[in-house]
Short mmCIF file of C-alpha atoms in Angstrom, two decimals:
data_model
loop_
_atom_site.label_atom_id
_atom_site.label_comp_id
_atom_site.label_asym_id
_atom_site.label_seq_id
_atom_site.Cartn_x
_atom_site.Cartn_y
_atom_site.Cartn_z
CA UNK A 1 0.00 0.00 0.00
CA UNK A 2 1.42 3.38 -1.01
CA UNK A 3 1.82 6.26 1.42
CA UNK A 4 -0.89 8.27 -0.34
CA UNK A 5 -3.35 5.39 -0.19
CA UNK A 6 -2.50 4.80 3.46
CA UNK A 7 -3.05 8.52 4.14
CA UNK A 8 -6.56 8.52 2.66
CA UNK A 9 -7.37 5.23 4.42
CA UNK A 10 -6.41 6.68 7.79
CA UNK A 11 -8.34 9.88 6.96
CA UNK A 12 -11.45 7.92 5.97
CA UNK A 13 -11.30 5.93 9.19
CA UNK A 14 -10.85 9.06 11.30
CA UNK A 15 -13.83 10.84 9.74
CA UNK A 16 -16.36 8.11 9.12
CA UNK A 17 -15.53 5.43 11.70
CA UNK A 18 -15.69 7.87 14.58
CA UNK A 19 -19.01 9.45 13.67
CA UNK A 20 -19.89 10.84 17.08
CA UNK A 21 -16.70 12.87 17.36
CA UNK A 22 -16.96 13.96 13.73
CA UNK A 23 -20.53 15.14 14.30
CA UNK A 24 -19.41 17.27 17.24
CA UNK A 25 -16.82 19.04 15.10
CA UNK A 26 -19.25 19.50 12.18
CA UNK A 27 -21.96 20.92 14.45
CA UNK A 28 -19.51 23.38 15.99
CA UNK A 29 -18.54 24.63 12.51
CA UNK A 30 -22.17 24.58 11.34
CA UNK A 31 -23.41 26.83 14.15
CA UNK A 32 -20.65 29.35 13.56
CA UNK A 33 -21.08 29.37 9.77
CA UNK A 34 -24.86 29.73 9.98
CA UNK A 35 -24.69 32.61 12.43
CA UNK A 36 -21.90 34.45 10.60
CA UNK A 37 -23.48 34.04 7.16
CA UNK A 38 -26.87 35.20 8.44
CA UNK A 39 -25.40 38.29 10.11
CA UNK A 40 -23.17 39.10 7.14
CA UNK A 41 -26.06 38.73 4.67
CA UNK A 42 -28.29 41.00 6.72
CA UNK A 43 -25.45 43.48 7.24
CA UNK A 44 -24.84 43.68 3.49
CA UNK A 45 -28.57 43.99 2.75
CA UNK A 46 -29.38 46.47 5.53
CA UNK A 47 -28.13 49.68 3.81
CA UNK A 48 -30.19 49.02 0.69
CA UNK A 49 -33.23 47.81 2.62
CA UNK A 50 -33.09 50.69 5.13
CA UNK A 51 -32.59 53.24 2.37
CA UNK A 52 -35.70 51.95 0.61
CA UNK A 53 -37.66 52.04 3.86
CA UNK A 54 -36.54 55.60 4.66
CA UNK A 55 -37.67 56.75 1.22
CA UNK A 56 -41.24 56.37 2.48
CA UNK A 57 -40.60 59.33 4.78
CA UNK A 58 -40.22 61.94 2.08
CA UNK A 59 -37.61 63.49 -0.16
CA UNK A 60 -33.87 63.45 0.42
CA UNK A 61 -33.05 65.95 -2.34
CA UNK A 62 -34.74 69.18 -3.47
CA UNK A 63 -34.28 71.35 -6.56
CA UNK A 64 -35.10 75.07 -6.77
CA UNK A 65 -34.53 77.74 -9.45
CA UNK A 66 -30.98 79.07 -9.41
CA UNK A 67 -31.71 82.65 -10.50
CA UNK A 68 -34.17 85.39 -9.59
CA UNK A 69 -35.70 85.15 -13.06
CA UNK A 70 -36.13 81.44 -12.59
CA UNK A 71 -37.85 82.00 -9.26
CA UNK A 72 -40.49 84.22 -10.88
CA UNK A 73 -41.09 81.81 -13.77
CA UNK A 74 -40.54 78.57 -11.87
CA UNK A 75 -38.99 75.35 -13.16
CA UNK A 76 -40.63 74.39 -16.43
CA UNK A 77 -41.68 70.85 -17.33
CA UNK A 78 -38.79 70.30 -19.75
CA UNK A 79 -36.24 71.23 -17.08
CA UNK A 80 -37.92 68.94 -14.56
CA UNK A 81 -37.67 66.05 -17.06
CA UNK A 82 -33.99 66.78 -17.72
CA UNK A 83 -33.12 66.97 -14.03
CA UNK A 84 -35.13 63.81 -13.31
CA UNK A 85 -33.25 61.98 -16.08
CA UNK A 86 -29.95 63.25 -14.66
CA UNK A 87 -30.82 62.06 -11.15
CA UNK A 88 -32.38 58.79 -12.31
CA UNK A 89 -29.27 57.61 -14.17
CA UNK A 90 -28.57 54.36 -12.33
CA UNK A 91 -30.98 55.10 -9.48
CA UNK A 92 -34.66 54.63 -8.79
CA UNK A 93 -36.27 58.01 -8.20
CA UNK A 94 -39.63 59.54 -7.25
CA UNK A 95 -40.38 63.22 -7.66
CA UNK A 96 -43.09 65.77 -6.94
CA UNK A 97 -43.30 69.42 -8.07
CA UNK A 98 -44.82 72.24 -5.98
CA UNK A 99 -46.04 75.63 -7.20
CA UNK A 100 -46.58 78.09 -4.35
CA UNK A 101 -48.82 81.15 -4.30
CA UNK A 102 -50.03 83.49 -1.57
CA UNK A 103 -53.81 83.64 -1.11
CA UNK A 104 -56.29 85.08 1.33
CA UNK A 105 -59.03 83.40 3.33
CA UNK A 106 -61.19 85.73 5.43
CA UNK A 107 -58.65 88.47 4.67
CA UNK A 108 -55.87 86.43 6.32
CA UNK A 109 -52.81 85.41 4.24
CA UNK A 110 -52.08 81.74 3.59
CA UNK A 111 -49.82 79.75 1.30
CA UNK A 112 -51.33 77.40 -1.25
CA UNK A 113 -49.42 74.72 -3.17
CA UNK A 114 -50.42 73.42 -6.57
CA UNK A 115 -49.40 69.78 -6.85
CA UNK A 116 -49.72 66.62 -8.86
CA UNK A 117 -51.68 64.64 -6.29
CA UNK A 118 -50.54 61.23 -7.50
CA UNK A 119 -46.84 62.20 -7.38
CA UNK A 120 -47.05 63.88 -3.96
CA UNK A 121 -49.00 60.97 -2.51
CA UNK A 122 -46.43 58.44 -3.77
CA UNK A 123 -43.54 60.53 -2.44
CA UNK A 124 -44.98 61.24 1.02
CA UNK A 125 -46.52 58.01 2.18
CA UNK A 126 -45.94 59.02 5.81
CA UNK A 127 -48.43 61.90 5.65
CA UNK A 128 -51.38 61.38 7.95
CA UNK A 129 -54.41 62.51 5.94
CA UNK A 130 -57.89 62.65 7.41
CA UNK A 131 -60.41 62.53 4.58
CA UNK A 132 -59.33 62.67 0.93
CA UNK A 133 -56.53 64.20 -1.08
CA UNK A 134 -57.17 67.25 -3.29
CA UNK A 135 -59.35 66.92 -6.36
CA UNK A 136 -61.13 69.18 -8.79
CA UNK A 137 -62.81 71.89 -6.70
CA UNK A 138 -61.47 70.30 -3.50
CA UNK A 139 -58.45 71.25 -1.42
CA UNK A 140 -56.53 69.63 1.41
CA UNK A 141 -55.47 71.89 4.27
CA UNK A 142 -52.78 71.49 6.89
CA UNK A 143 -53.72 70.91 10.50
CA UNK A 144 -52.59 74.41 11.55
CA UNK A 145 -54.69 75.99 8.79
CA UNK A 146 -57.74 73.94 9.76
CA UNK A 147 -57.38 74.94 13.42
CA UNK A 148 -56.94 78.62 12.52
CA UNK A 149 -60.00 78.65 10.26
CA UNK A 150 -62.07 76.39 12.49
CA UNK A 151 -62.98 74.12 9.60
CA UNK A 152 -63.31 70.38 9.15
CA UNK A 153 -63.63 67.89 6.31
CA UNK A 154 -66.59 68.89 4.16
CA UNK A 155 -66.46 72.58 5.07
CA UNK A 156 -66.27 75.21 2.34
CA UNK A 157 -63.84 78.11 2.15
CA UNK A 158 -63.47 81.02 -0.25
CA UNK A 159 -59.90 81.43 -1.43
CA UNK A 160 -58.92 84.77 -2.94
CA UNK A 161 -55.86 85.33 -5.11
CA UNK A 162 -54.12 88.70 -5.44
CA UNK A 163 -51.29 89.22 -7.89
CA UNK A 164 -49.62 91.67 -5.51
CA UNK A 165 -49.57 89.06 -2.75
CA UNK A 166 -48.15 86.45 -5.11
CA UNK A 167 -45.22 88.63 -6.19
CA UNK A 168 -44.30 89.11 -2.55
CA UNK A 169 -44.47 85.44 -1.64
CA UNK A 170 -42.88 83.73 -4.64
CA UNK A 171 -39.44 83.45 -3.11
CA UNK A 172 -40.44 83.13 0.54
CA UNK A 173 -42.85 80.24 -0.07
CA UNK A 174 -40.22 78.07 -1.69
CA UNK A 175 -37.71 78.80 1.04
CA UNK A 176 -40.35 78.15 3.70
CA UNK A 177 -41.01 74.72 2.21
CA UNK A 178 -37.33 73.81 2.20
CA UNK A 179 -36.64 75.41 5.58
CA UNK A 180 -37.21 72.04 7.25
CA UNK A 181 -34.14 70.73 5.42
CA UNK A 182 -31.89 72.42 7.98
CA UNK A 183 -29.11 73.10 5.48
CA UNK A 184 -26.97 76.24 5.44
CA UNK A 185 -27.92 77.24 1.93
CA UNK A 186 -31.62 76.93 2.70
CA UNK A 187 -31.30 78.99 5.87
CA UNK A 188 -29.61 81.77 3.92
CA UNK A 189 -32.24 81.77 1.17
CA UNK A 190 -35.00 81.67 3.79
CA UNK A 191 -33.57 84.72 5.52
CA UNK A 192 -33.31 86.59 2.24
CA UNK A 193 -36.85 85.59 1.31
CA UNK A 194 -38.20 86.71 4.67
CA UNK A 195 -36.46 90.05 4.39
CA UNK A 196 -37.81 90.71 0.90
CA UNK A 197 -41.29 89.63 2.01
CA UNK A 198 -41.26 92.00 4.97
CA UNK A 199 -40.15 94.87 2.75
CA UNK A 200 -42.84 94.19 0.17
CA UNK A 201 -45.49 93.74 2.83
CA UNK A 202 -44.46 97.06 4.34
CA UNK A 203 -44.91 98.74 0.99
CA UNK A 204 -48.28 97.07 0.55
CA UNK A 205 -49.38 98.18 4.00
CA UNK A 206 -48.48 101.78 3.14
CA UNK A 207 -50.43 101.57 -0.08
CA UNK A 208 -53.35 99.76 1.55
CA UNK A 209 -54.06 102.48 4.11
CA UNK A 210 -55.24 105.95 3.40
CA UNK A 211 -56.00 108.63 6.03
CA UNK A 212 -55.69 105.97 8.75
CA UNK A 213 -58.39 103.79 7.25
CA UNK A 214 -57.97 100.24 5.92
CA UNK A 215 -58.20 99.96 2.15
CA UNK A 216 -61.10 97.99 0.75
CA UNK A 217 -58.61 95.74 -1.08
CA UNK A 218 -57.41 94.31 2.24
CA UNK A 219 -60.96 93.51 3.31
CA UNK A 220 -61.93 92.05 -0.07
CA UNK A 221 -63.10 88.46 0.54
CA UNK A 222 -64.00 87.66 -3.05
CA UNK A 223 -62.50 84.53 -4.53
CA UNK A 224 -63.18 80.95 -5.54
CA UNK A 225 -65.06 78.59 -3.30
CA UNK A 226 -63.46 75.23 -2.54
CA UNK A 227 -64.55 72.25 -0.51
CA UNK A 228 -62.14 70.91 2.08
CA UNK A 229 -61.60 67.28 1.10
CA UNK A 230 -59.03 66.40 3.76
CA UNK A 231 -56.73 67.60 6.52
CA UNK A 232 -53.06 66.65 6.57
CA UNK A 233 -51.15 66.33 9.84
CA UNK A 234 -47.38 65.78 9.65
CA UNK A 235 -46.06 67.87 12.53
CA UNK A 236 -43.97 69.85 10.02
CA UNK A 237 -44.29 72.84 7.71
CA UNK A 238 -46.88 70.97 5.67
CA UNK A 239 -49.42 71.69 8.40
CA UNK A 240 -49.45 75.39 7.50
CA UNK A 241 -50.07 74.93 3.75
CA UNK A 242 -53.18 74.48 1.60
CA UNK A 243 -52.91 71.91 -1.19
CA UNK A 244 -54.81 72.07 -4.49
CA UNK A 245 -54.46 70.36 -7.84
CA UNK A 246 -52.25 71.96 -10.47
CA UNK A 247 -55.30 72.66 -12.64
CA UNK A 248 -57.19 74.40 -9.82
CA UNK A 249 -54.09 76.43 -9.00
CA UNK A 250 -53.83 77.63 -12.62
CA UNK A 251 -57.51 78.62 -12.64
CA UNK A 252 -57.19 80.41 -9.30
CA UNK A 253 -54.08 82.35 -10.31
CA UNK A 254 -55.27 82.90 -13.87
CA UNK A 255 -51.96 81.71 -15.32
CA UNK A 256 -49.67 78.72 -15.69
CA UNK A 257 -46.02 78.68 -14.64
CA UNK A 258 -43.37 76.26 -13.50
CA UNK A 259 -42.76 74.77 -10.08
CA UNK A 260 -41.01 76.61 -7.25
CA UNK A 261 -39.67 73.42 -5.68
CA UNK A 262 -39.20 69.88 -6.99
CA UNK A 263 -38.67 67.22 -4.36
CA UNK A 264 -36.86 63.95 -5.15
CA UNK A 265 -36.64 60.71 -3.29
CA UNK A 266 -33.50 59.04 -4.64
CA UNK A 267 -32.33 55.53 -3.88
CA UNK A 268 -28.89 56.83 -2.88
CA UNK A 269 -27.19 58.04 0.27
CA UNK A 270 -24.01 59.57 1.63
CA UNK A 271 -21.28 60.36 -0.89
CA UNK A 272 -23.35 58.91 -3.72
CA UNK A 273 -26.18 61.37 -3.04
CA UNK A 274 -23.74 64.28 -2.69
CA UNK A 275 -22.22 63.35 -6.06
CA UNK A 276 -25.67 63.64 -7.67
CA UNK A 277 -26.15 67.09 -6.10
CA UNK A 278 -22.75 68.27 -7.36
CA UNK A 279 -23.47 66.95 -10.83
CA UNK A 280 -26.71 68.93 -11.01
CA UNK A 281 -25.18 72.13 -9.65
CA UNK A 282 -22.30 71.96 -12.14
CA UNK A 283 -24.70 71.56 -15.06
CA UNK A 284 -25.36 75.18 -16.06
CA UNK A 285 -27.89 74.19 -18.72
CA UNK A 286 -30.53 73.23 -16.14
CA UNK A 287 -30.51 76.64 -14.35
CA UNK A 288 -31.48 74.99 -11.05
CA UNK A 289 -29.86 74.51 -7.66
CA UNK A 290 -29.93 71.14 -5.87
CA UNK A 291 -29.34 70.38 -2.22
CA UNK A 292 -29.83 67.44 0.09
CA UNK A 293 -32.43 67.31 2.82
CA UNK A 294 -29.97 67.20 5.69
CA UNK A 295 -32.44 65.96 8.29
CA UNK A 296 -33.35 62.90 6.23
CA UNK A 297 -29.92 62.01 4.87
CA UNK A 298 -28.15 62.36 8.23
CA UNK A 299 -30.77 60.15 9.88
CA UNK A 300 -30.32 57.52 7.15
CA UNK A 301 -26.54 57.47 7.56
CA UNK A 302 -26.62 57.44 11.37
CA UNK A 303 -29.17 54.62 11.68
CA UNK A 304 -27.48 52.43 9.06
CA UNK A 305 -24.03 53.01 10.58
CA UNK A 306 -25.31 52.01 14.04
CA UNK A 307 -26.93 48.83 12.72
CA UNK A 308 -23.86 47.82 10.73
CA UNK A 309 -21.59 48.42 13.71
CA UNK A 310 -23.85 46.29 15.90
CA UNK A 311 -23.90 43.47 13.34
CA UNK A 312 -20.12 43.44 12.94
CA UNK A 313 -19.54 43.43 16.71
CA UNK A 314 -21.90 40.48 17.11
CA UNK A 315 -20.21 38.76 14.16
CA UNK A 316 -16.80 39.21 15.78
CA UNK A 317 -18.08 37.71 19.04
CA UNK A 318 -19.58 34.75 17.15
CA UNK A 319 -16.31 34.27 15.26
CA UNK A 320 -14.33 34.06 18.51
CA UNK A 321 -16.88 31.67 20.06
CA UNK A 322 -16.77 29.48 16.95
CA UNK A 323 -12.98 29.39 17.08
CA UNK A 324 -13.09 28.35 20.73
CA UNK A 325 -15.82 25.75 20.13
CA UNK A 326 -14.10 24.11 17.16
CA UNK A 327 -10.74 24.23 18.94
CA UNK A 328 -12.19 22.52 22.00
CA UNK A 329 -13.82 19.82 19.88
CA UNK A 330 -10.65 19.14 17.89
CA UNK A 331 -8.63 19.08 21.11
CA UNK A 332 -11.00 16.46 22.49
CA UNK A 333 -10.65 14.37 19.33
CA UNK A 334 -6.85 14.55 19.47
CA UNK A 335 -6.81 13.62 23.16
CA UNK A 336 -8.94 10.55 22.50
CA UNK A 337 -6.51 9.43 19.79
CA UNK A 338 -3.41 9.96 21.90
CA UNK A 339 -2.55 6.26 22.05
CA UNK A 340 -3.02 5.90 18.29
CA UNK A 341 -0.64 8.81 17.68
CA UNK A 342 1.98 7.30 20.00
CA UNK A 343 1.72 3.91 18.27
CA UNK A 344 2.05 5.45 14.80
CA UNK A 345 5.12 7.41 15.88
CA UNK A 346 6.62 4.22 17.32
CA UNK A 347 6.06 2.56 13.92
CA UNK A 348 8.00 5.33 12.18
CA UNK A 349 5.41 7.96 11.26
CA UNK A 350 6.89 11.47 11.44
CA UNK A 351 5.23 14.41 13.18
CA UNK A 352 4.67 16.28 9.92
CA UNK A 353 2.60 13.47 8.38
CA UNK A 354 0.49 13.13 11.53
CA UNK A 355 -0.04 16.90 11.67
CA UNK A 356 -1.10 17.10 7.99
CA UNK A 357 -3.64 14.31 8.55
CA UNK A 358 -5.22 16.15 11.49
CA UNK A 359 -5.26 19.46 9.58
CA UNK A 360 -6.99 17.86 6.59
CA UNK A 361 -9.44 16.12 8.89
CA UNK A 362 -10.23 19.43 10.60
CA UNK A 363 -10.63 21.10 7.19
CA UNK A 364 -13.16 18.43 6.16
CA UNK A 365 -15.15 19.06 9.31
CA UNK A 366 -15.05 22.79 8.57
CA UNK A 367 -16.08 22.27 4.92
CA UNK A 368 -19.07 20.07 5.78
CA UNK A 369 -20.12 22.38 8.62
CA UNK A 370 -19.62 25.42 6.39
CA UNK A 371 -21.79 24.00 3.61
CA UNK A 372 -24.64 23.13 5.93
CA UNK A 373 -24.22 26.29 8.01
CA UNK A 374 -24.21 28.57 4.95
CA UNK A 375 -27.45 27.00 3.71
CA UNK A 376 -29.08 27.36 7.12
CA UNK A 377 -27.73 30.91 7.50
CA UNK A 378 -29.22 31.93 4.15
CA UNK A 379 -32.63 30.59 5.18
CA UNK A 380 -32.41 32.51 8.47
CA UNK A 381 -31.33 35.73 6.70
CA UNK A 382 -34.14 35.39 4.17
CA UNK A 383 -36.73 34.89 6.92
CA UNK A 384 -35.30 37.80 8.93
CA UNK A 385 -35.36 40.24 6.00
CA UNK A 386 -38.85 39.12 4.98
CA UNK A 387 -40.10 39.60 8.55
CA UNK A 388 -38.43 42.96 9.27
CA UNK A 389 -38.33 44.64 5.84
CA UNK A 390 -41.00 42.68 3.96
CA UNK A 391 -38.52 41.92 1.17
CA UNK A 392 -36.61 38.83 0.10
CA UNK A 393 -32.85 38.76 -0.48
CA UNK A 394 -30.99 36.73 -3.05
CA UNK A 395 -28.11 34.39 -2.34
CA UNK A 396 -24.75 36.17 -2.42
CA UNK A 397 -22.40 33.64 -4.02
CA UNK A 398 -19.30 35.64 -3.16
CA UNK A 399 -20.39 35.78 0.46
CA UNK A 400 -21.21 32.06 0.34
CA UNK A 401 -17.73 31.21 -0.95
CA UNK A 402 -16.22 33.41 1.76
CA UNK A 403 -18.29 31.59 4.38
CA UNK A 404 -16.97 28.19 3.24
CA UNK A 405 -13.36 29.36 3.17
CA UNK A 406 -13.72 30.98 6.59
CA UNK A 407 -15.24 27.80 8.05
CA UNK A 408 -12.35 25.70 6.74
CA UNK A 409 -9.80 28.27 7.91
CA UNK A 410 -11.31 28.47 11.42
CA UNK A 411 -11.35 24.69 11.74
CA UNK A 412 -7.71 24.39 10.65
CA UNK A 413 -6.53 27.31 12.80
CA UNK A 414 -8.41 25.99 15.83
CA UNK A 415 -6.71 22.59 15.41
CA UNK A 416 -3.17 23.99 15.43
CA UNK A 417 -2.58 24.04 19.23
CA UNK A 418 -3.93 20.52 19.96
CA UNK A 419 -2.19 19.05 16.90
CA UNK A 420 1.13 20.60 17.89
CA UNK A 421 0.74 19.10 21.34
CA UNK A 422 -0.10 15.72 19.79
CA UNK A 423 2.95 15.66 17.57
CA UNK A 424 5.16 16.14 20.62
CA UNK A 425 3.87 12.96 22.28
CA UNK A 426 6.66 10.59 23.38
CA UNK A 427 5.67 7.12 22.04
CA UNK A 428 7.61 5.37 24.82
CA UNK A 429 5.49 7.03 27.52
CA UNK A 430 2.26 6.26 25.70
CA UNK A 431 3.15 2.60 25.12
CA UNK A 432 4.30 2.19 28.72
CA UNK A 433 0.90 3.41 29.90
CA UNK A 434 -0.74 0.70 27.77
#
């Protein structure tokens, strides 16, 4: 019998004739591989899954006109399509455009937004709406507006539009909408818009009074009657805005123009999202300015970073426990075969050959445990993602191959200390004990 044939015969006997000890080693590797693969799969899938979940809470990028002329005319449909195509290159994207005007209800000033109801509804799934969304002849008001007017769903209000009011509010309305973004650029534009609004309102007040009496234009309550279809309650700036369809807005204002703000929900985050913003701002042909919604993007990054850190810490702990468990099992196997090792050394087997046999045997245990553990880990990861995120994940073959190699490596590394002790056994002492 050749040495190679003898080697495989001894290996076969060690693995398959001592099934109980082999099962212990395989189970130790299996548990570690299943846990590590499950955690790694979830950790890899979490950023994408969390990003998709966070997109239900509104936009993470907004676009406004870059120039004063653009602010008065708004962002036209062609520009919106071009910017959407620029953002959507390689990313899934949702968008909604808002046209803002200043109106009066019972002589009090309010802001009204003309919107595409379907687009806004798809973008802001977190909005809590009592009643219905806007429709033809129907508006949706924010909670603060409803409380101020003392109205409810089904009530009717007369909304008056004044061109003088609209010219004063064109810039301030857009900045008020994006003020919740908490970015430096937005704060600056909001301050500028507020200052210009106060100046214009001061001029209007001077013109609207004569001999200490209020002008009849201020007290004019004429306008278009609308039914309140619903009340939106978000806890944000949306609560102070009235929402109407784009068609009703055009009829009310007597003209059509572009949007003041276009909100985007982009399936991107961090540096990738900032790169999209820079690409838009460097494109002078679009004549728009893009910026991230800091409150949303920072929350995304912070939550995902915390989850990933937690997963990797748990994975490291599991890796150490697996190493200890496999090492203990292999050490037990080597101890039980102490007499066999002594006899083989007495018959002329060298320490290197005995060590290689134990390393290969440990690698086989790791390979079998890794295969079974990876399969079980994938099932667990799939169930976990389906339960938490409501989405299935595919099998990552690269991660699967890494799991197998890691299982084999852990088994071999864990066997090094007991094997080195075994190869130092003095055959004379072992045989004397027999």
